[in-house]
């Protein structure tokens, strides 16, 4: 592989005009496609194999034309202090608002609060339910404007009016912190390279890669029903890995220049060595993201595949566009150890190029690695105990999906949620819909009544509406209002209790009882994700473990990498629970409402963090293996690996943390949580696992770390990540093109 990538790097360096033209053309094509694509339609949230989805499908079949997936809005009214909603003036205002709402072309129905028993017991709060023919993402802007205008007119009359539901669903905003994250990345790159030009290359290529990826997602959003968060997550991951991969190659290019190689040769060798690490690191990320398909949740699968596509683009750009841009930059990119004139000639502790060579002061990475190999057991115990302590909160992890109650208090959806809780109880924001299929019953009406009566006797039920049968009389819906909020454990227990009671009723009457609605759907999603976590972990870690055996030609090194990842991801989950569930530092993070952790967070974090963690593992440990196979003792190889790789891995981790942390400012609670979780996971994995636990374990294992059975060594393909084939050719005085046989290491 190293020889092939070496040739690719040199070709891109020589044919830089052609390479740059191709990528600019792809960016333009993707941009045109995004600009001309129709707006994204409904992002279907189907969950195959769940009871809630089965009930939803049954509703569409038995209640045709009911627009089961249509958008809804709850216009909530609150009377001024000392007044009630039944006062003549307030009642007239509400009825006028209802009439205005009913005139919309996309409106299916509007329920009058005074005829639909939608006034609170104390008379201070009322709501009008609006049902639309199309989903929230498909609503015309004129329809949304009409909804907001009607609410504003009611406000002008003195009422407090807020709008809940998904009719005003908006594309989440990431906020200014995303830009701050990129700015931090730029500063880190300048400090690392000591050159504005060298620092600008990773940023430029990452932005081009993300531009192509996100534009492609936007262009395909309507056809593939991609959700609004898909492009944000692709941007988040694409930016982070795009900058990191380019950073690895530019750093190796500068190191090759420092050894006296010509620029084209240095570019080829940088792509042949660091580029090999980039390919395998990127492959682990892609495996982890595409592996999300095993969960069998279409939305999650699409998110994973879209993000994986962006990562693949980042790898291709790093391998081709980086050497092309290095050709354009020429002498403006300095060898390692030299800085641009504006930033000073030298790094602290390095000898001047025009002075006689002396003994340079060991860099921080070398000093740290030397300390670790002298005290490996103490460092290992400290790292493991620290991560174990951070993971403790994960033991109380509660899972759920965000609703309007997790929105910022500045939004009208959140204020409507709070008003409904105040007037009708917390469970009113997440009513359960019970669907009774009595097609196999001899007495459907009696079956409907039996189900309603049984549900009324359950604990945690505030209200049960009379059964509402369809025209055929074989199916009915019953609305159940819990006494607890939608995301609570008590509501989850009630859903299971209704389903358990439904089993007994079916045995007696032959009628099947199904529970659906957004609350039940969220519960089913959480359980499905929990059940899929272990198989997913086995699949992803197993495939990556096999891949790393090929890369490192070792059994214990990949095993150590996988176990270290588990430590870091558990510690990160503990931090997420502490902030988003327990409320620690919630004000600093902009978390206005604590509650269950998003149900897809653990499995998504496992996938993404495992892939990203392998970036540092591959880049850092390949330098150690490179030193080891070239004759250094195991402990000295660890120090050498840190000497060349620690600075770059540290910069890469800080950049990735900055990019992820930039999404904490998002208005979307899911994006905010993922941004925080990934940022803290990278911190734990890069600075505790890879920088402390990994060298400590390697120092304790010594030569055993690189042991591989001879039969397996013969069976495995030699991918030559260390670039041994390039070195062998150079030692023979031949070019890599002439080297037809790679040395097995």
mmCIF file with all atom_site columns, N, CA and C in Angstrom, residues 381-421:
data_model
loop_
_atom_site.group_PDB
_atom_site.id
_atom_site.type_symbol
_atom_site.label_atom_id
_atom_site.label_alt_id
_atom_site.label_comp_id
_atom_site.label_asym_id
_atom_site.label_entity_id
_atom_site.label_seq_id
_atom_site.pdbx_PDB_ins_code
_atom_site.Cartn_x
_atom_site.Cartn_y
_atom_site.Cartn_z
_atom_site.occupancy
_atom_site.B_iso_or_equiv
_atom_site.pdbx_formal_charge
_atom_site.auth_seq_id
_atom_site.auth_comp_id
_atom_site.auth_asym_id
_atom_site.auth_atom_id
_atom_site.pdbx_PDB_model_num
ATOM 1   N N  . UNK A 1 381 ? -2.293  2.512  36.296 1.00 0.00 ? 381 UNK A N  1
ATOM 2   C CA . UNK A 1 381 ? -3.303  2.479  37.360 1.00 0.00 ? 381 UNK A CA 1
ATOM 3   C C  . UNK A 1 381 ? -4.003  3.823  37.500 1.00 0.00 ? 381 UNK A C  1
ATOM 4   N N  . UNK A 1 382 ? -3.239  4.908  37.427 1.00 0.00 ? 382 UNK A N  1
ATOM 5   C CA . UNK A 1 382 ? -3.830  6.237  37.560 1.00 0.00 ? 382 UNK A CA 1
ATOM 6   C C  . UNK A 1 382 ? -4.822  6.509  36.422 1.00 0.00 ? 382 UNK A C  1
ATOM 7   N N  . UNK A 1 383 ? -4.435  6.137  35.203 1.00 0.00 ? 383 UNK A N  1
ATOM 8   C CA . UNK A 1 383 ? -5.329  6.361  34.063 1.00 0.00 ? 383 UNK A CA 1
ATOM 9   C C  . UNK A 1 383 ? -6.593  5.547  34.156 1.00 0.00 ? 383 UNK A C  1
ATOM 10  N N  . UNK A 1 384 ? -6.463  4.270  34.499 1.00 0.00 ? 384 UNK A N  1
ATOM 11  C CA . UNK A 1 384 ? -7.638  3.397  34.584 1.00 0.00 ? 384 UNK A CA 1
ATOM 12  C C  . UNK A 1 384 ? -8.564  3.833  35.713 1.00 0.00 ? 384 UNK A C  1
ATOM 13  N N  . UNK A 1 385 ? -8.005  4.161  36.871 1.00 0.00 ? 385 UNK A N  1
ATOM 14  C CA . UNK A 1 385 ? -8.833  4.591  38.005 1.00 0.00 ? 385 UNK A CA 1
ATOM 15  C C  . UNK A 1 385 ? -9.545  5.902  37.682 1.00 0.00 ? 385 UNK A C  1
ATOM 16  N N  . UNK A 1 386 ? -8.825  6.834  37.028 1.00 0.00 ? 386 UNK A N  1
ATOM 17  C CA . UNK A 1 386 ? -9.446  8.113  36.670 1.00 0.00 ? 386 UNK A CA 1
ATOM 18  C C  . UNK A 1 386 ? -10.611 7.945  35.718 1.00 0.00 ? 386 UNK A C  1
ATOM 19  N N  . UNK A 1 387 ? -10.418 7.131  34.677 1.00 0.00 ? 387 UNK A N  1
ATOM 20  C CA . UNK A 1 387 ? -11.509 6.896  33.723 1.00 0.00 ? 387 UNK A CA 1
ATOM 21  C C  . UNK A 1 387 ? -12.646 6.125  34.380 1.00 0.00 ? 387 UNK A C  1
ATOM 22  N N  . UNK A 1 388 ? -12.293 5.202  35.280 1.00 0.00 ? 388 UNK A N  1
ATOM 23  C CA . UNK A 1 388 ? -13.339 4.465  35.992 1.00 0.00 ? 388 UNK A CA 1
ATOM 24  C C  . UNK A 1 388 ? -14.198 5.383  36.841 1.00 0.00 ? 388 UNK A C  1
ATOM 25  N N  . UNK A 1 389 ? -13.560 6.354  37.491 1.00 0.00 ? 389 UNK A N  1
ATOM 26  C CA . UNK A 1 389 ? -14.321 7.312  38.300 1.00 0.00 ? 389 UNK A CA 1
ATOM 27  C C  . UNK A 1 389 ? -15.237 8.163  37.428 1.00 0.00 ? 389 UNK A C  1
ATOM 28  N N  . UNK A 1 390 ? -14.730 8.588  36.275 1.00 0.00 ? 390 UNK A N  1
ATOM 29  C CA . UNK A 1 390 ? -15.562 9.392  35.364 1.00 0.00 ? 390 UNK A CA 1
ATOM 30  C C  . UNK A 1 390 ? -16.730 8.591  34.822 1.00 0.00 ? 390 UNK A C  1
ATOM 31  N N  . UNK A 1 391 ? -16.578 7.262  34.753 1.00 0.00 ? 391 UNK A N  1
ATOM 32  C CA . UNK A 1 391 ? -17.626 6.408  34.190 1.00 0.00 ? 391 UNK A CA 1
ATOM 33  C C  . UNK A 1 391 ? -18.721 6.076  35.193 1.00 0.00 ? 391 UNK A C  1
ATOM 34  N N  . UNK A 1 392 ? -18.525 6.374  36.471 1.00 0.00 ? 392 UNK A N  1
ATOM 35  C CA . UNK A 1 392 ? -19.507 5.994  37.499 1.00 0.00 ? 392 UNK A CA 1
ATOM 36  C C  . UNK A 1 392 ? -20.925 6.488  37.197 1.00 0.00 ? 392 UNK A C  1
ATOM 37  N N  . UNK A 1 393 ? -21.117 7.756  36.793 1.00 0.00 ? 393 UNK A N  1
ATOM 38  C CA . UNK A 1 393 ? -22.493 8.203  36.523 1.00 0.00 ? 393 UNK A CA 1
ATOM 39  C C  . UNK A 1 393 ? -23.204 7.391  35.439 1.00 0.00 ? 393 UNK A C  1
ATOM 40  N N  . UNK A 1 394 ? -22.455 6.727  34.562 1.00 0.00 ? 394 UNK A N  1
ATOM 41  C CA . UNK A 1 394 ? -23.081 5.947  33.489 1.00 0.00 ? 394 UNK A CA 1
ATOM 42  C C  . UNK A 1 394 ? -23.930 4.811  34.041 1.00 0.00 ? 394 UNK A C  1
ATOM 43  N N  . UNK A 1 395 ? -23.680 4.408  35.302 1.00 0.00 ? 395 UNK A N  1
ATOM 44  C CA . UNK A 1 395 ? -24.467 3.335  35.902 1.00 0.00 ? 395 UNK A CA 1
ATOM 45  C C  . UNK A 1 395 ? -25.929 3.736  36.091 1.00 0.00 ? 395 UNK A C  1
ATOM 46  N N  . UNK A 1 396 ? -26.213 5.033  36.171 1.00 0.00 ? 396 UNK A N  1
ATOM 47  C CA . UNK A 1 396 ? -27.592 5.500  36.340 1.00 0.00 ? 396 UNK A CA 1
ATOM 48  C C  . UNK A 1 396 ? -28.159 6.066  35.040 1.00 0.00 ? 396 UNK A C  1
ATOM 49  N N  . UNK A 1 397 ? -27.620 5.635  33.903 1.00 0.00 ? 397 UNK A N  1
ATOM 50  C CA . UNK A 1 397 ? -28.054 6.127  32.597 1.00 0.00 ? 397 UNK A CA 1
ATOM 51  C C  . UNK A 1 397 ? -29.530 5.827  32.354 1.00 0.00 ? 397 UNK A C  1
ATOM 52  N N  . UNK A 1 398 ? -30.281 6.860  31.982 1.00 0.00 ? 398 UNK A N  1
ATOM 53  C CA . UNK A 1 398 ? -31.673 6.712  31.561 1.00 0.00 ? 398 UNK A CA 1
ATOM 54  C C  . UNK A 1 398 ? -31.776 7.223  30.125 1.00 0.00 ? 398 UNK A C  1
ATOM 55  N N  . UNK A 1 399 ? -32.485 6.478  29.297 1.00 0.00 ? 399 UNK A N  1
ATOM 56  C CA . UNK A 1 399 ? -32.562 6.813  27.879 1.00 0.00 ? 399 UNK A CA 1
ATOM 57  C C  . UNK A 1 399 ? -33.949 7.287  27.486 1.00 0.00 ? 399 UNK A C  1
ATOM 58  N N  . UNK A 1 400 ? -34.001 8.184  26.531 1.00 0.00 ? 400 UNK A N  1
ATOM 59  C CA . UNK A 1 400 ? -35.263 8.693  26.002 1.00 0.00 ? 400 UNK A CA 1
ATOM 60  C C  . UNK A 1 400 ? -34.962 9.528  24.768 1.00 0.00 ? 400 UNK A C  1
ATOM 61  N N  . UNK A 1 401 ? -36.012 10.091 24.166 1.00 0.00 ? 401 UNK A N  1
ATOM 62  C CA . UNK A 1 401 ? -35.834 10.975 23.024 1.00 0.00 ? 401 UNK A CA 1
ATOM 63  C C  . UNK A 1 401 ? -36.332 12.366 23.389 1.00 0.00 ? 401 UNK A C  1
ATOM 64  N N  . UNK A 1 402 ? -35.683 13.409 22.894 1.00 0.00 ? 402 UNK A N  1
ATOM 65  C CA . UNK A 1 402 ? -36.071 14.768 23.278 1.00 0.00 ? 402 UNK A CA 1
ATOM 66  C C  . UNK A 1 402 ? -37.447 15.134 22.758 1.00 0.00 ? 402 UNK A C  1
ATOM 67  N N  . UNK A 1 403 ? -38.164 15.932 23.541 1.00 0.00 ? 403 UNK A N  1
ATOM 68  C CA . UNK A 1 403 ? -39.451 16.473 23.106 1.00 0.00 ? 403 UNK A CA 1
ATOM 69  C C  . UNK A 1 403 ? -39.420 17.979 23.323 1.00 0.00 ? 403 UNK A C  1
ATOM 70  N N  . UNK A 1 404 ? -40.580 18.625 23.210 1.00 0.00 ? 404 UNK A N  1
ATOM 71  C CA . UNK A 1 404 ? -40.602 20.083 23.364 1.00 0.00 ? 404 UNK A CA 1
ATOM 72  C C  . UNK A 1 404 ? -40.160 20.526 24.750 1.00 0.00 ? 404 UNK A C  1
ATOM 73  N N  . UNK A 1 405 ? -40.230 19.628 25.726 1.00 0.00 ? 405 UNK A N  1
ATOM 74  C CA . UNK A 1 405 ? -39.800 19.981 27.076 1.00 0.00 ? 405 UNK A CA 1
ATOM 75  C C  . UNK A 1 405 ? -38.304 20.174 27.198 1.00 0.00 ? 405 UNK A C  1
ATOM 76  N N  . UNK A 1 406 ? -37.546 19.698 26.231 1.00 0.00 ? 406 UNK A N  1
ATOM 77  C CA . UNK A 1 406 ? -36.092 19.872 26.254 1.00 0.00 ? 406 UNK A CA 1
ATOM 78  C C  . UNK A 1 406 ? -35.634 21.051 25.403 1.00 0.00 ? 406 UNK A C  1
ATOM 79  N N  . UNK A 1 407 ? -36.598 21.751 24.789 1.00 0.00 ? 407 UNK A N  1
ATOM 80  C CA . UNK A 1 407 ? -36.263 22.928 23.977 1.00 0.00 ? 407 UNK A CA 1
ATOM 81  C C  . UNK A 1 407 ? -35.867 24.093 24.884 1.00 0.00 ? 407 UNK A C  1
ATOM 82  N N  . UNK A 1 408 ? -35.115 25.058 24.373 1.00 0.00 ? 408 UNK A N  1
ATOM 83  C CA . UNK A 1 408 ? -34.800 26.255 25.164 1.00 0.00 ? 408 UNK A CA 1
ATOM 84  C C  . UNK A 1 408 ? -36.074 27.013 25.534 1.00 0.00 ? 408 UNK A C  1
ATOM 85  N N  . UNK A 1 409 ? -36.058 27.660 26.692 1.00 0.00 ? 409 UNK A N  1
ATOM 86  C CA . UNK A 1 409 ? -37.240 28.396 27.149 1.00 0.00 ? 409 UNK A CA 1
ATOM 87  C C  . UNK A 1 409 ? -37.539 29.607 26.266 1.00 0.00 ? 409 UNK A C  1
ATOM 88  N N  . UNK A 1 410 ? -36.614 29.955 25.388 1.00 0.00 ? 410 UNK A N  1
ATOM 89  C CA . UNK A 1 410 ? -36.852 31.083 24.486 1.00 0.00 ? 410 UNK A CA 1
ATOM 90  C C  . UNK A 1 410 ? -37.773 30.709 23.328 1.00 0.00 ? 410 UNK A C  1
ATOM 91  N N  . UNK A 1 411 ? -38.024 29.411 23.119 1.00 0.00 ? 411 UNK A N  1
ATOM 92  C CA . UNK A 1 411 ? -38.848 28.977 21.991 1.00 0.00 ? 411 UNK A CA 1
ATOM 93  C C  . UNK A 1 411 ? -40.317 28.932 22.377 1.00 0.00 ? 411 UNK A C  1
ATOM 94  N N  . UNK A 1 412 ? -41.177 29.189 21.400 1.00 0.00 ? 412 UNK A N  1
ATOM 95  C CA . UNK A 1 412 ? -42.618 29.141 21.667 1.00 0.00 ? 412 UNK A CA 1
ATOM 96  C C  . UNK A 1 412 ? -43.069 27.712 21.931 1.00 0.00 ? 412 UNK A C  1
ATOM 97  N N  . UNK A 1 413 ? -42.392 26.718 21.329 1.00 0.00 ? 413 UNK A N  1
ATOM 98  C CA . UNK A 1 413 ? -42.756 25.329 21.584 1.00 0.00 ? 413 UNK A CA 1
ATOM 99  C C  . UNK A 1 413 ? -42.568 24.967 23.051 1.00 0.00 ? 413 UNK A C  1
ATOM 100 N N  . UNK A 1 414 ? -41.449 25.420 23.633 1.00 0.00 ? 414 UNK A N  1
ATOM 101 C CA . UNK A 1 414 ? -41.195 25.104 25.041 1.00 0.00 ? 414 UNK A CA 1
ATOM 102 C C  . UNK A 1 414 ? -42.200 25.834 25.939 1.00 0.00 ? 414 UNK A C  1
ATOM 103 N N  . UNK A 1 415 ? -42.511 27.073 25.618 1.00 0.00 ? 415 UNK A N  1
ATOM 104 C CA . UNK A 1 415 ? -43.455 27.819 26.452 1.00 0.00 ? 415 UNK A CA 1
ATOM 105 C C  . UNK A 1 415 ? -44.860 27.216 26.352 1.00 0.00 ? 415 UNK A C  1
ATOM 106 N N  . UNK A 1 416 ? -45.218 26.728 25.163 1.00 0.00 ? 416 UNK A N  1
ATOM 107 C CA . UNK A 1 416 ? -46.510 26.049 25.024 1.00 0.00 ? 416 UNK A CA 1
ATOM 108 C C  . UNK A 1 416 ? -46.525 24.765 25.848 1.00 0.00 ? 416 UNK A C  1
ATOM 109 N N  . UNK A 1 417 ? -45.422 24.047 25.841 1.00 0.00 ? 417 UNK A N  1
ATOM 110 C CA . UNK A 1 417 ? -45.283 22.811 26.626 1.00 0.00 ? 417 UNK A CA 1
ATOM 111 C C  . UNK A 1 417 ? -45.506 23.111 28.111 1.00 0.00 ? 417 UNK A C  1
ATOM 112 N N  . UNK A 1 418 ? -44.868 24.174 28.599 1.00 0.00 ? 418 UNK A N  1
ATOM 113 C CA . UNK A 1 418 ? -44.989 24.526 30.013 1.00 0.00 ? 418 UNK A CA 1
ATOM 114 C C  . UNK A 1 418 ? -46.410 24.970 30.363 1.00 0.00 ? 418 UNK A C  1
ATOM 115 N N  . UNK A 1 419 ? -47.056 25.712 29.465 1.00 0.00 ? 419 UNK A N  1
ATOM 116 C CA . UNK A 1 419 ? -48.432 26.144 29.728 1.00 0.00 ? 419 UNK A CA 1
ATOM 117 C C  . UNK A 1 419 ? -49.383 24.950 29.800 1.00 0.00 ? 419 UNK A C  1
ATOM 118 N N  . UNK A 1 420 ? -49.218 23.987 28.894 1.00 0.00 ? 420 UNK A N  1
ATOM 119 C CA . UNK A 1 420 ? -50.072 22.800 28.917 1.00 0.00 ? 420 UNK A CA 1
ATOM 120 C C  . UNK A 1 420 ? -49.834 21.981 30.182 1.00 0.00 ? 420 UNK A C  1
ATOM 121 N N  . UNK A 1 421 ? -48.583 21.888 30.624 1.00 0.00 ? 421 UNK A N  1
ATOM 122 C CA . UNK A 1 421 ? -48.291 21.185 31.879 1.00 0.00 ? 421 UNK A CA 1
ATOM 123 C C  . UNK A 1 421 ? -48.946 21.889 33.051 1.00 0.00 ? 421 UNK A C  1
#
